[in-house]
């Protein structure tokens, strides 16, 4: 088994419970980590034998474009899409961070993390 991580994917999106969050938008950072059998690809050196991190990035960008009230919902959609598109993945962790959240304090970011296994 091995792990592939795509970290600090920067996107601008429109998630939140407040109307201004879905109108103005905000900066987000997303990390995705997948566990899969990487033994074959380590020997064959073939992209078809591994989990393509370009696909992981594309999934994140596409799912972040769809507004949601909760970051948990976005992370769940990302995980579901990874399982749909990457059949060799056995577990996924998605971390979604909202930068400068509107919570009335000096807070750099809020982050949720969801993890699931097949």
PDB file of C-alpha atoms in Angstrom:
ATOM      1  CA  UNK A   1       0.000   0.000   0.000  1.00  0.00           C
ATOM      2  CA  UNK A   2       1.007   3.587  -0.505  1.00  0.00           C
ATOM      3  CA  UNK A   3      -0.304   7.103  -0.103  1.00  0.00           C
ATOM      4  CA  UNK A   4      -0.720   9.862  -2.665  1.00  0.00           C
ATOM      5  CA  UNK A   5      -1.339  13.382  -1.368  1.00  0.00           C
ATOM      6  CA  UNK A   6      -2.403  16.481  -3.247  1.00  0.00           C
ATOM      7  CA  UNK A   7      -1.927  19.322  -0.808  1.00  0.00           C
ATOM      8  CA  UNK A   8      -2.866  22.977  -0.570  1.00  0.00           C
ATOM      9  CA  UNK A   9      -5.160  23.102  -3.587  1.00  0.00           C
ATOM     10  CA  UNK A  10      -6.157  26.767  -3.699  1.00  0.00           C
ATOM     11  CA  UNK A  11      -9.643  27.647  -4.906  1.00  0.00           C
ATOM     12  CA  UNK A  12     -12.100  30.512  -4.670  1.00  0.00           C
ATOM     13  CA  UNK A  13     -15.604  29.258  -3.923  1.00  0.00           C
ATOM     14  CA  UNK A  14     -19.030  30.200  -2.566  1.00  0.00           C
ATOM     15  CA  UNK A  15     -19.759  27.989   0.448  1.00  0.00           C
ATOM     16  CA  UNK A  16     -21.433  29.013   3.689  1.00  0.00           C
ATOM     17  CA  UNK A  17     -24.644  29.560   5.611  1.00  0.00           C
ATOM     18  CA  UNK A  18     -24.533  33.360   5.350  1.00  0.00           C
ATOM     19  CA  UNK A  19     -25.897  34.974   2.198  1.00  0.00           C
ATOM     20  CA  UNK A  20     -22.771  37.109   1.762  1.00  0.00           C
ATOM     21  CA  UNK A  21     -20.625  33.965   1.729  1.00  0.00           C
ATOM     22  CA  UNK A  22     -22.524  32.608  -1.243  1.00  0.00           C
ATOM     23  CA  UNK A  23     -22.503  35.997  -2.985  1.00  0.00           C
ATOM     24  CA  UNK A  24     -18.998  37.310  -2.305  1.00  0.00           C
ATOM     25  CA  UNK A  25     -17.177  34.000  -1.936  1.00  0.00           C
ATOM     26  CA  UNK A  26     -13.969  33.193  -0.110  1.00  0.00           C
ATOM     27  CA  UNK A  27     -10.565  31.577  -0.448  1.00  0.00           C
ATOM     28  CA  UNK A  28     -10.281  27.881   0.364  1.00  0.00           C
ATOM     29  CA  UNK A  29      -7.498  25.343   0.688  1.00  0.00           C
ATOM     30  CA  UNK A  30      -8.108  21.630   0.132  1.00  0.00           C
ATOM     31  CA  UNK A  31      -5.894  18.626   0.843  1.00  0.00           C
ATOM     32  CA  UNK A  32      -6.666  15.135  -0.448  1.00  0.00           C
ATOM     33  CA  UNK A  33      -4.875  11.984   0.609  1.00  0.00           C
ATOM     34  CA  UNK A  34      -5.614   8.562  -0.883  1.00  0.00           C
ATOM     35  CA  UNK A  35      -4.387   5.115   0.011  1.00  0.00           C
ATOM     36  CA  UNK A  36      -3.965   2.619  -2.822  1.00  0.00           C
ATOM     37  CA  UNK A  37      -1.789  -0.278  -3.899  1.00  0.00           C
ATOM     38  CA  UNK A  38       1.153   1.468  -5.568  1.00  0.00           C
ATOM     39  CA  UNK A  39       3.330  -1.645  -5.929  1.00  0.00           C
ATOM     40  CA  UNK A  40       2.505  -2.251  -9.597  1.00  0.00           C
ATOM     41  CA  UNK A  41       3.072   1.360 -10.653  1.00  0.00           C
ATOM     42  CA  UNK A  42       6.372   1.448  -8.778  1.00  0.00           C
ATOM     43  CA  UNK A  43       7.569  -1.364 -11.038  1.00  0.00           C
ATOM     44  CA  UNK A  44       5.871  -0.545 -14.361  1.00  0.00           C
ATOM     45  CA  UNK A  45       6.373   3.234 -14.203  1.00  0.00           C
ATOM     46  CA  UNK A  46       3.015   3.510 -16.002  1.00  0.00           C
ATOM     47  CA  UNK A  47       0.419   6.190 -15.263  1.00  0.00           C
ATOM     48  CA  UNK A  48      -2.394   3.696 -15.922  1.00  0.00           C
ATOM     49  CA  UNK A  49      -1.200   1.635 -12.950  1.00  0.00           C
ATOM     50  CA  UNK A  50      -1.503   4.395 -10.340  1.00  0.00           C
ATOM     51  CA  UNK A  51      -3.892   7.041  -9.054  1.00  0.00           C
ATOM     52  CA  UNK A  52      -3.433  10.103 -11.260  1.00  0.00           C
ATOM     53  CA  UNK A  53      -3.044  13.189  -9.076  1.00  0.00           C
ATOM     54  CA  UNK A  54      -4.257  15.321 -11.995  1.00  0.00           C
ATOM     55  CA  UNK A  55      -7.603  13.532 -11.625  1.00  0.00           C
ATOM     56  CA  UNK A  56      -7.623  14.154  -7.858  1.00  0.00           C
ATOM     57  CA  UNK A  57      -7.012  17.876  -8.398  1.00  0.00           C
ATOM     58  CA  UNK A  58      -9.740  18.074 -11.064  1.00  0.00           C
ATOM     59  CA  UNK A  59     -12.256  16.397  -8.742  1.00  0.00           C
ATOM     60  CA  UNK A  60     -11.523  18.932  -6.003  1.00  0.00           C
ATOM     61  CA  UNK A  61     -11.828  21.922  -8.352  1.00  0.00           C
ATOM     62  CA  UNK A  62     -15.103  20.641  -9.837  1.00  0.00           C
ATOM     63  CA  UNK A  63     -16.717  19.871  -6.478  1.00  0.00           C
ATOM     64  CA  UNK A  64     -15.611  23.178  -4.964  1.00  0.00           C
ATOM     65  CA  UNK A  65     -17.491  24.973  -7.766  1.00  0.00           C
ATOM     66  CA  UNK A  66     -20.810  23.609  -6.435  1.00  0.00           C
ATOM     67  CA  UNK A  67     -22.005  25.796  -3.523  1.00  0.00           C
ATOM     68  CA  UNK A  68     -22.828  24.150  -0.196  1.00  0.00           C
ATOM     69  CA  UNK A  69     -23.782  25.448   3.217  1.00  0.00           C
ATOM     70  CA  UNK A  70     -21.348  23.170   5.042  1.00  0.00           C
ATOM     71  CA  UNK A  71     -17.756  22.238   4.295  1.00  0.00           C
ATOM     72  CA  UNK A  72     -18.627  18.720   5.440  1.00  0.00           C
ATOM     73  CA  UNK A  73     -20.944  18.355   2.434  1.00  0.00           C
ATOM     74  CA  UNK A  74     -18.188  19.454   0.058  1.00  0.00           C
ATOM     75  CA  UNK A  75     -15.663  17.038   1.574  1.00  0.00           C
ATOM     76  CA  UNK A  76     -18.173  14.173   1.309  1.00  0.00           C
ATOM     77  CA  UNK A  77     -18.770  14.939  -2.376  1.00  0.00           C
ATOM     78  CA  UNK A  78     -15.014  14.959  -3.002  1.00  0.00           C
ATOM     79  CA  UNK A  79     -14.620  11.581  -1.295  1.00  0.00           C
ATOM     80  CA  UNK A  80     -17.527  10.079  -3.250  1.00  0.00           C
ATOM     81  CA  UNK A  81     -16.079  11.290  -6.562  1.00  0.00           C
ATOM     82  CA  UNK A  82     -12.629   9.903  -5.755  1.00  0.00           C
ATOM     83  CA  UNK A  83     -14.146   6.476  -5.065  1.00  0.00           C
ATOM     84  CA  UNK A  84     -16.199   6.700  -8.291  1.00  0.00           C
ATOM     85  CA  UNK A  85     -13.269   7.705 -10.493  1.00  0.00           C
ATOM     86  CA  UNK A  86     -10.334   5.911  -8.884  1.00  0.00           C
ATOM     87  CA  UNK A  87     -11.220   2.238  -8.481  1.00  0.00           C
ATOM     88  CA  UNK A  88      -7.903   1.251  -6.869  1.00  0.00           C
ATOM     89  CA  UNK A  89      -8.284   3.730  -3.980  1.00  0.00           C
ATOM     90  CA  UNK A  90      -9.102   2.001  -0.683  1.00  0.00           C
ATOM     91  CA  UNK A  91      -9.322   5.079   1.542  1.00  0.00           C
ATOM     92  CA  UNK A  92      -9.652   8.836   1.119  1.00  0.00           C
ATOM     93  CA  UNK A  93      -9.149  11.776   3.435  1.00  0.00           C
ATOM     94  CA  UNK A  94     -10.345  15.231   2.395  1.00  0.00           C
ATOM     95  CA  UNK A  95      -9.498  18.372   4.338  1.00  0.00           C
ATOM     96  CA  UNK A  96     -11.352  21.576   3.412  1.00  0.00           C
ATOM     97  CA  UNK A  97     -10.270  24.900   4.944  1.00  0.00           C
ATOM     98  CA  UNK A  98     -12.053  28.250   4.711  1.00  0.00           C
ATOM     99  CA  UNK A  99      -9.520  31.082   4.894  1.00  0.00           C
ATOM    100  CA  UNK A 100     -10.518  34.113   6.997  1.00  0.00           C
ATOM    101  CA  UNK A 101     -13.959  32.809   7.990  1.00  0.00           C
ATOM    102  CA  UNK A 102     -16.593  35.384   8.969  1.00  0.00           C
ATOM    103  CA  UNK A 103     -16.843  34.370  12.632  1.00  0.00           C
ATOM    104  CA  UNK A 104     -16.174  37.684  14.363  1.00  0.00           C
ATOM    105  CA  UNK A 105     -12.617  37.045  15.450  1.00  0.00           C
ATOM    106  CA  UNK A 106      -9.031  36.959  14.276  1.00  0.00           C
ATOM    107  CA  UNK A 107      -9.091  33.429  12.865  1.00  0.00           C
ATOM    108  CA  UNK A 108      -6.785  32.346  10.060  1.00  0.00           C
ATOM    109  CA  UNK A 109      -8.957  29.449   8.895  1.00  0.00           C
ATOM    110  CA  UNK A 110     -11.442  26.777   9.863  1.00  0.00           C
ATOM    111  CA  UNK A 111     -10.891  23.234   8.664  1.00  0.00           C
ATOM    112  CA  UNK A 112     -12.951  20.088   8.491  1.00  0.00           C
ATOM    113  CA  UNK A 113     -11.505  16.664   7.774  1.00  0.00           C
ATOM    114  CA  UNK A 114     -13.466  13.626   6.601  1.00  0.00           C
ATOM    115  CA  UNK A 115     -11.999  10.183   5.984  1.00  0.00           C
ATOM    116  CA  UNK A 116     -13.597   7.066   4.547  1.00  0.00           C
ATOM    117  CA  UNK A 117     -12.528   3.580   3.509  1.00  0.00           C
ATOM    118  CA  UNK A 118     -14.131   1.107   1.120  1.00  0.00           C
TER     119      UNK A 118
END
